[in-house]
PDB file of C-alpha atoms in Angstrom:
ATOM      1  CA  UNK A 422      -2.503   3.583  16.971  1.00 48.00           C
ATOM      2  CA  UNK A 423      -6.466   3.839  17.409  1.00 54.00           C
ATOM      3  CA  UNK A 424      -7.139   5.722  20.547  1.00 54.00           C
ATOM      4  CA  UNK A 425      -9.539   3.749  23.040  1.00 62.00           C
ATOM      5  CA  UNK A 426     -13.368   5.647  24.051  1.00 64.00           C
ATOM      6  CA  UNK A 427     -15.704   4.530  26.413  1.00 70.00           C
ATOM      7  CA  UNK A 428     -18.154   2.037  25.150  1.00 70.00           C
ATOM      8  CA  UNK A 429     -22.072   3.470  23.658  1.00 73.00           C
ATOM      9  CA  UNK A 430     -23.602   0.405  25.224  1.00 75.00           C
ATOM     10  CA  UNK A 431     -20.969  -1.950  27.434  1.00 73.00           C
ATOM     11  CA  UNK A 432     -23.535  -4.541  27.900  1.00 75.00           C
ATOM     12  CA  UNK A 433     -25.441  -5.224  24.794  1.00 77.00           C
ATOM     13  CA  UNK A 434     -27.999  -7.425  24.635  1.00 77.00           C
ATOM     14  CA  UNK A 435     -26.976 -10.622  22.838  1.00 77.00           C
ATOM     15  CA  UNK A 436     -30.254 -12.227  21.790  1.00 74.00           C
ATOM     16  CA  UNK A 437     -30.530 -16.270  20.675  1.00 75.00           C
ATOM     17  CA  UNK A 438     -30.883 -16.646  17.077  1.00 72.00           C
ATOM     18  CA  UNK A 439     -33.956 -18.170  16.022  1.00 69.00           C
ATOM     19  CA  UNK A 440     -33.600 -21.474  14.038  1.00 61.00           C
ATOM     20  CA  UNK A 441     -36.005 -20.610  11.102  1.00 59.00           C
ATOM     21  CA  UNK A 442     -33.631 -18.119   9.935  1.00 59.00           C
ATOM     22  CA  UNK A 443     -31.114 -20.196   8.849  1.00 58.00           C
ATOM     23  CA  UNK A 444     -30.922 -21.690   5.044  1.00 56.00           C
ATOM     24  CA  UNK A 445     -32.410 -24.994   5.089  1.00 52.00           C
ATOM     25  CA  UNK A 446     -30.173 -26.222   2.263  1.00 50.00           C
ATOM     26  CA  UNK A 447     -26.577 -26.176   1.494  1.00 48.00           C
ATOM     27  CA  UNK A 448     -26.144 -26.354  -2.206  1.00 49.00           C
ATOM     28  CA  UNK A 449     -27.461 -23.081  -2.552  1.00 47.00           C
ATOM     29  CA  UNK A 450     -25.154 -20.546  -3.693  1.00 47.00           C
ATOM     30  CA  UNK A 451     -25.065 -17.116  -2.190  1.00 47.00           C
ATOM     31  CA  UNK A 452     -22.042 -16.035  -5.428  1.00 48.00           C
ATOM     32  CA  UNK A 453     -23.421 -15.186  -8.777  1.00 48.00           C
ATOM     33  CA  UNK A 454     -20.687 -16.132 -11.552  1.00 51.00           C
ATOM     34  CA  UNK A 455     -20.838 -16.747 -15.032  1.00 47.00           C
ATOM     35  CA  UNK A 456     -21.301 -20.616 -14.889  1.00 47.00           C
ATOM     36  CA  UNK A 457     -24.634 -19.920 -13.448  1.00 47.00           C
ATOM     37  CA  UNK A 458     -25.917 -16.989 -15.366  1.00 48.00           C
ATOM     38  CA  UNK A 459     -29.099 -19.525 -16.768  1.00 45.00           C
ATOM     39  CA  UNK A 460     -29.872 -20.976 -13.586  1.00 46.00           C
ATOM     40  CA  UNK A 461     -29.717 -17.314 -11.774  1.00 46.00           C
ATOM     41  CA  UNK A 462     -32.405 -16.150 -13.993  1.00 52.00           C
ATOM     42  CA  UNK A 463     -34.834 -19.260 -12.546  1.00 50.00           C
ATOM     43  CA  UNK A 464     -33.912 -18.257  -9.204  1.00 62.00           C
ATOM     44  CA  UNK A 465     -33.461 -14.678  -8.530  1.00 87.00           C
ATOM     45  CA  UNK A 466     -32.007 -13.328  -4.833  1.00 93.00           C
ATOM     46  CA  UNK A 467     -34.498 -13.202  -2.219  1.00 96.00           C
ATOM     47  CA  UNK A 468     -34.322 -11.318   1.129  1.00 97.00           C
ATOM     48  CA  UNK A 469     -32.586 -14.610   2.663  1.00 96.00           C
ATOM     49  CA  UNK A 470     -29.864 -14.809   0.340  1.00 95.00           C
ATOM     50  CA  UNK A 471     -29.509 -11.278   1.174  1.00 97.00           C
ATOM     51  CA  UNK A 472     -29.543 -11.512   4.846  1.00 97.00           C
ATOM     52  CA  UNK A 473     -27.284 -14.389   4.617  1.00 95.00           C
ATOM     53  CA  UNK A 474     -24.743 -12.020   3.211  1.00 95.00           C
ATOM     54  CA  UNK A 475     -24.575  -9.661   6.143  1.00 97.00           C
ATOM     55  CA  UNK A 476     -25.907 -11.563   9.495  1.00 96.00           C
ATOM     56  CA  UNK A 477     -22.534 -12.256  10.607  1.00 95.00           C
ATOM     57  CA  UNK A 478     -20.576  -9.363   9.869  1.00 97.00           C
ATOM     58  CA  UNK A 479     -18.973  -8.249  13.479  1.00 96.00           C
ATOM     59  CA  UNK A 480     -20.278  -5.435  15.561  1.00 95.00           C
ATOM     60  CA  UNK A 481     -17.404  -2.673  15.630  1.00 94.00           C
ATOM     61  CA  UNK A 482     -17.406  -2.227  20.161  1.00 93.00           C
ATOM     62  CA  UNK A 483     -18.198  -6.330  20.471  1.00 92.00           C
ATOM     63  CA  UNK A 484     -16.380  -8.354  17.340  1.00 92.00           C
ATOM     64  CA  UNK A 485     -17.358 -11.563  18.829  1.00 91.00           C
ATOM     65  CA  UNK A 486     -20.732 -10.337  18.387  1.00 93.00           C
ATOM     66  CA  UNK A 487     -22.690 -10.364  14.828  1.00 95.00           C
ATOM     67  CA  UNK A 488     -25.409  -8.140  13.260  1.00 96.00           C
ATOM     68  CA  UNK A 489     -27.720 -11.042  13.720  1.00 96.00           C
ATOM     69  CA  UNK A 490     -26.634 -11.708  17.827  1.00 95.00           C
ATOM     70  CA  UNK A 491     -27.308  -7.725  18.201  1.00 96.00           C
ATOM     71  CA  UNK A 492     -30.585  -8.234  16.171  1.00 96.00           C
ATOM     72  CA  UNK A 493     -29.646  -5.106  13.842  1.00 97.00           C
ATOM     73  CA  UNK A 494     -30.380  -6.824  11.097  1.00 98.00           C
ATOM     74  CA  UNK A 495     -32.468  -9.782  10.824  1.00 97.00           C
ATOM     75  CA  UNK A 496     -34.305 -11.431   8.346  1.00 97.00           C
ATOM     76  CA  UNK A 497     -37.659  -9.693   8.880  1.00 97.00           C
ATOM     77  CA  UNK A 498     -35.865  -6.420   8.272  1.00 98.00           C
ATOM     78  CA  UNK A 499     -34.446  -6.837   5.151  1.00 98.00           C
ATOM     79  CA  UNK A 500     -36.897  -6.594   1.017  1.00 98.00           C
ATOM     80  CA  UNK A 501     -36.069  -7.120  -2.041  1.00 97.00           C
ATOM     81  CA  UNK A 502     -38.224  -6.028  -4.842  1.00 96.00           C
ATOM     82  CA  UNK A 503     -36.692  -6.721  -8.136  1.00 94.00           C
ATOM     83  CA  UNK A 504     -33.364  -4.995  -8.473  1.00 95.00           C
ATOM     84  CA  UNK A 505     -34.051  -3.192  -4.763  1.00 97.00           C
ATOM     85  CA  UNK A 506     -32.588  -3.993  -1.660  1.00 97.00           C
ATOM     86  CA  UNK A 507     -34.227  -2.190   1.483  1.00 98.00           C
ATOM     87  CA  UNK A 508     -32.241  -2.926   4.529  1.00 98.00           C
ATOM     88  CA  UNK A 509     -33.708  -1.659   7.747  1.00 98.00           C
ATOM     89  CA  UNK A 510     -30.859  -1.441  10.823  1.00 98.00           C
ATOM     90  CA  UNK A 511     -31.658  -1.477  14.557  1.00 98.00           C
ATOM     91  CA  UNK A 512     -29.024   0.367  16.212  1.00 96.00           C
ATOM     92  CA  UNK A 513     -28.115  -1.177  19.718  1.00 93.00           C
ATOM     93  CA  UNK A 514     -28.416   2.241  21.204  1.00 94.00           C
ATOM     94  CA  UNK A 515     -30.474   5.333  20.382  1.00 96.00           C
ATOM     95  CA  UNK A 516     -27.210   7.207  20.414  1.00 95.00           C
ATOM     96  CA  UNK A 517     -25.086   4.532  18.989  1.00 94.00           C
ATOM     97  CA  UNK A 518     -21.707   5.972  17.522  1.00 93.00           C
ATOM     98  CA  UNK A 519     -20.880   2.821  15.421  1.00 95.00           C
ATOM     99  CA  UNK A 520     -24.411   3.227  13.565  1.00 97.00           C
ATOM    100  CA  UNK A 521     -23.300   4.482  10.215  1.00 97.00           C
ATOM    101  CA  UNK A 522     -19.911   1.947  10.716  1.00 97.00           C
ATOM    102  CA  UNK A 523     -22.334  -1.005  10.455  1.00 97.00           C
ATOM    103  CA  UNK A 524     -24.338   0.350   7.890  1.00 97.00           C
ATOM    104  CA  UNK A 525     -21.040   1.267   5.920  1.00 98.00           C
ATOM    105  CA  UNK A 526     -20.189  -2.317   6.621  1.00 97.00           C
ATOM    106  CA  UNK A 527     -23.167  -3.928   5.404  1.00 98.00           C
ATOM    107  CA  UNK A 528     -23.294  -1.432   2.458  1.00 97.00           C
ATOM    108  CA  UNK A 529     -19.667  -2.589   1.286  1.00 96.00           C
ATOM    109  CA  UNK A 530     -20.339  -6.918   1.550  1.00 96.00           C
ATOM    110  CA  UNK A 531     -23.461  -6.054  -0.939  1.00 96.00           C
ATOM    111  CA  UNK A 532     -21.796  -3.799  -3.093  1.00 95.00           C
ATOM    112  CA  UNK A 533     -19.005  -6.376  -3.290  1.00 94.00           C
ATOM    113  CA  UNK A 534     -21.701  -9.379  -3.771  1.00 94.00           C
ATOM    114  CA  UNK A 535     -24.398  -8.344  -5.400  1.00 95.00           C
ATOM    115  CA  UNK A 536     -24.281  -7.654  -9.358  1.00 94.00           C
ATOM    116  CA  UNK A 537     -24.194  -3.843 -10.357  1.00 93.00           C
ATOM    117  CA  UNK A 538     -27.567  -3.503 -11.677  1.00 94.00           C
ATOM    118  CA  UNK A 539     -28.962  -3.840  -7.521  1.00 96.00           C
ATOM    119  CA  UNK A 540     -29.318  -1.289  -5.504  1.00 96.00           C
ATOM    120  CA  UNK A 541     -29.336  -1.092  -1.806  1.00 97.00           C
ATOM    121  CA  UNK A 542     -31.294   1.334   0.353  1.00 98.00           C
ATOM    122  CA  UNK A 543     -30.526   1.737   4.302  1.00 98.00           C
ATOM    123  CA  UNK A 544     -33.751   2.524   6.813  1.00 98.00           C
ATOM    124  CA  UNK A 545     -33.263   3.017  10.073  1.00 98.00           C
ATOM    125  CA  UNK A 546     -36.324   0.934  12.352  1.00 97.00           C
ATOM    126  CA  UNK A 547     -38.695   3.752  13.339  1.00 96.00           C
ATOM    127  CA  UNK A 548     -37.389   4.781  17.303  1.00 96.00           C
ATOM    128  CA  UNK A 549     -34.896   3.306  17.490  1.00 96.00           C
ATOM    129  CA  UNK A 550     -32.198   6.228  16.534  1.00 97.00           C
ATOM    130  CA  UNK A 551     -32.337   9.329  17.629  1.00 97.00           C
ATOM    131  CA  UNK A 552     -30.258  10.829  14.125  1.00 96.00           C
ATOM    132  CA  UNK A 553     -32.344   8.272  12.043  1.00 97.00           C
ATOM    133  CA  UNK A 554     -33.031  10.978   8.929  1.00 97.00           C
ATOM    134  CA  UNK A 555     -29.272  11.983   8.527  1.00 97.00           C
ATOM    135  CA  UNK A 556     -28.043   8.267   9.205  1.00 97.00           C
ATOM    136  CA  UNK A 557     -30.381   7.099   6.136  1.00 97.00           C
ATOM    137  CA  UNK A 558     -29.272  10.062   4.351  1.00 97.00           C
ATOM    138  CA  UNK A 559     -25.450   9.467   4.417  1.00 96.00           C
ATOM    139  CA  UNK A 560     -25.636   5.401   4.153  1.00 97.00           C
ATOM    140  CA  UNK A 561     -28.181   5.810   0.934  1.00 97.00           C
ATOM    141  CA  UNK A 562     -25.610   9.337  -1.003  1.00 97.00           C
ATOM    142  CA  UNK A 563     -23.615   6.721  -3.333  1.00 93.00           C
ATOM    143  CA  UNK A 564     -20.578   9.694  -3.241  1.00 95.00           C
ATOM    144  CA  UNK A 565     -20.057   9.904   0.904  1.00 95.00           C
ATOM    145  CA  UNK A 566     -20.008   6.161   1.054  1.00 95.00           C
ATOM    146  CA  UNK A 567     -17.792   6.563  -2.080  1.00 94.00           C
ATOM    147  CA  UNK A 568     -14.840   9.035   0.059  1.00 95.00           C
ATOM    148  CA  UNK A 569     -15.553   7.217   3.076  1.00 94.00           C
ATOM    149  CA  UNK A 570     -14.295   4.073   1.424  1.00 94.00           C
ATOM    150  CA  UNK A 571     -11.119   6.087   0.464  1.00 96.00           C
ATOM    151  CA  UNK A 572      -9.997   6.076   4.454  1.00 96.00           C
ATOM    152  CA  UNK A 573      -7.374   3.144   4.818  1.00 96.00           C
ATOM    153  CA  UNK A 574      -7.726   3.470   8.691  1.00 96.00           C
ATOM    154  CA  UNK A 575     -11.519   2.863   8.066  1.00 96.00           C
ATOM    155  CA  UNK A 576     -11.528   0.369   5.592  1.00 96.00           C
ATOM    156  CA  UNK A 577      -9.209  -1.551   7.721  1.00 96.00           C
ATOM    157  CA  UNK A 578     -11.779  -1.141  10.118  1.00 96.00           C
ATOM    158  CA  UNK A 579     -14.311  -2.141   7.937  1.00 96.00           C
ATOM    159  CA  UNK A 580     -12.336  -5.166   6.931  1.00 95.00           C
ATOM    160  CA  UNK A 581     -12.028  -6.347  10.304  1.00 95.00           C
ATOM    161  CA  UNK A 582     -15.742  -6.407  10.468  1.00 96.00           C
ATOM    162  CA  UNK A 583     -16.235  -8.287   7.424  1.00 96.00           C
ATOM    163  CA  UNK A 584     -13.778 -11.067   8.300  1.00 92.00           C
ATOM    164  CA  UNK A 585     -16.360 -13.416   9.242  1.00 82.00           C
ATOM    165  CA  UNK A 586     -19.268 -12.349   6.679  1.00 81.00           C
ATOM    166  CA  UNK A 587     -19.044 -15.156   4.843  1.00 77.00           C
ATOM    167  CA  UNK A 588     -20.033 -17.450   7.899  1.00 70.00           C
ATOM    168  CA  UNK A 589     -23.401 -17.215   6.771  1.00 56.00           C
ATOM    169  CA  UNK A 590     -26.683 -19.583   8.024  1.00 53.00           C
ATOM    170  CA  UNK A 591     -26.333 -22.422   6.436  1.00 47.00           C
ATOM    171  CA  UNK A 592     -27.834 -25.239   8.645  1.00 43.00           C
TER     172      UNK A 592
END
């Protein structure tokens, strides 16, 4: 039985989500498979199929509450170059406990979505995290994610957060 702590921030800020974020069409496919190995080549992922993938993962203190309501991510915040994925968080709080949760979180939907070859790098938006250096530094070391993924209690965790992930903004 998870022992209950005080909340970081017990009244977040939930901000309206903008309508120009969401994906204008719905026969686009966020899932690459082998049926669509040709047309994937024509089309390669872009920072809003990317962002699509992780806006509505919940926030670990407020599950009703998304990334995207909490403005960590948005769609501004995340690049893709190629094969890179830069994905810059905003923690809620300077001093925000569940920081490296959500970037766990996020980390594990695109390592389960996107194909091997991509590979993700966390920033942390500039002030607004007072451990922003070692927070990068642990989300981006492939073999701490790696033994933090081992934890059943925190992958159940992690689950939990990921449950509605694929309620992505399709309009």
């Amino acid at each position: 039985m998870a022992v209950a702590r005080p909340l970081d921030n017990p009244n977040p800020t939930i901000f309206e989500v903008p309508k120009s974020s969401f994906r204008q069409s719905e026969n686009v496919s966020l899932w690459i498979d082998d049926a669509n190995d040709a047309e994937e080549e024509d089309s390669p992922i872009d920072s809003q199929e990317i962002f699509d993938l992780i806006r509505s993962i919940s926030d670990p203190e407020f599950p009703l509450s998304s990334l995207e309501d909490l403005q960590v991510v948005s769609l501004d915040r995340v690049h893709v170059h190629g094969r890179n994925v830069t994905v810059e968080i905003r923690p809620t709080q300077p001093h925000c406990s569940s920081a490296a949760l959500i970037g766990l979180a996020i980390g594990v939907r695109l390592v389960r979505s996107l194909p091997p070859a991509f590979r993700v790098t966390f920033t942390v938006q500039e002030g607004s995290y007072v451990s922003a250096d070692a927070l990068c530094k642990q989300l981006n070391d492939k073999e701490r994610v790696a033994a933090a993924c081992e934890s059943p209690m925190l992958m159940r965790t992690l689950e939990s957060m990921l449950d509605n992930a694929d309620k992505r903004g399709i309009s």
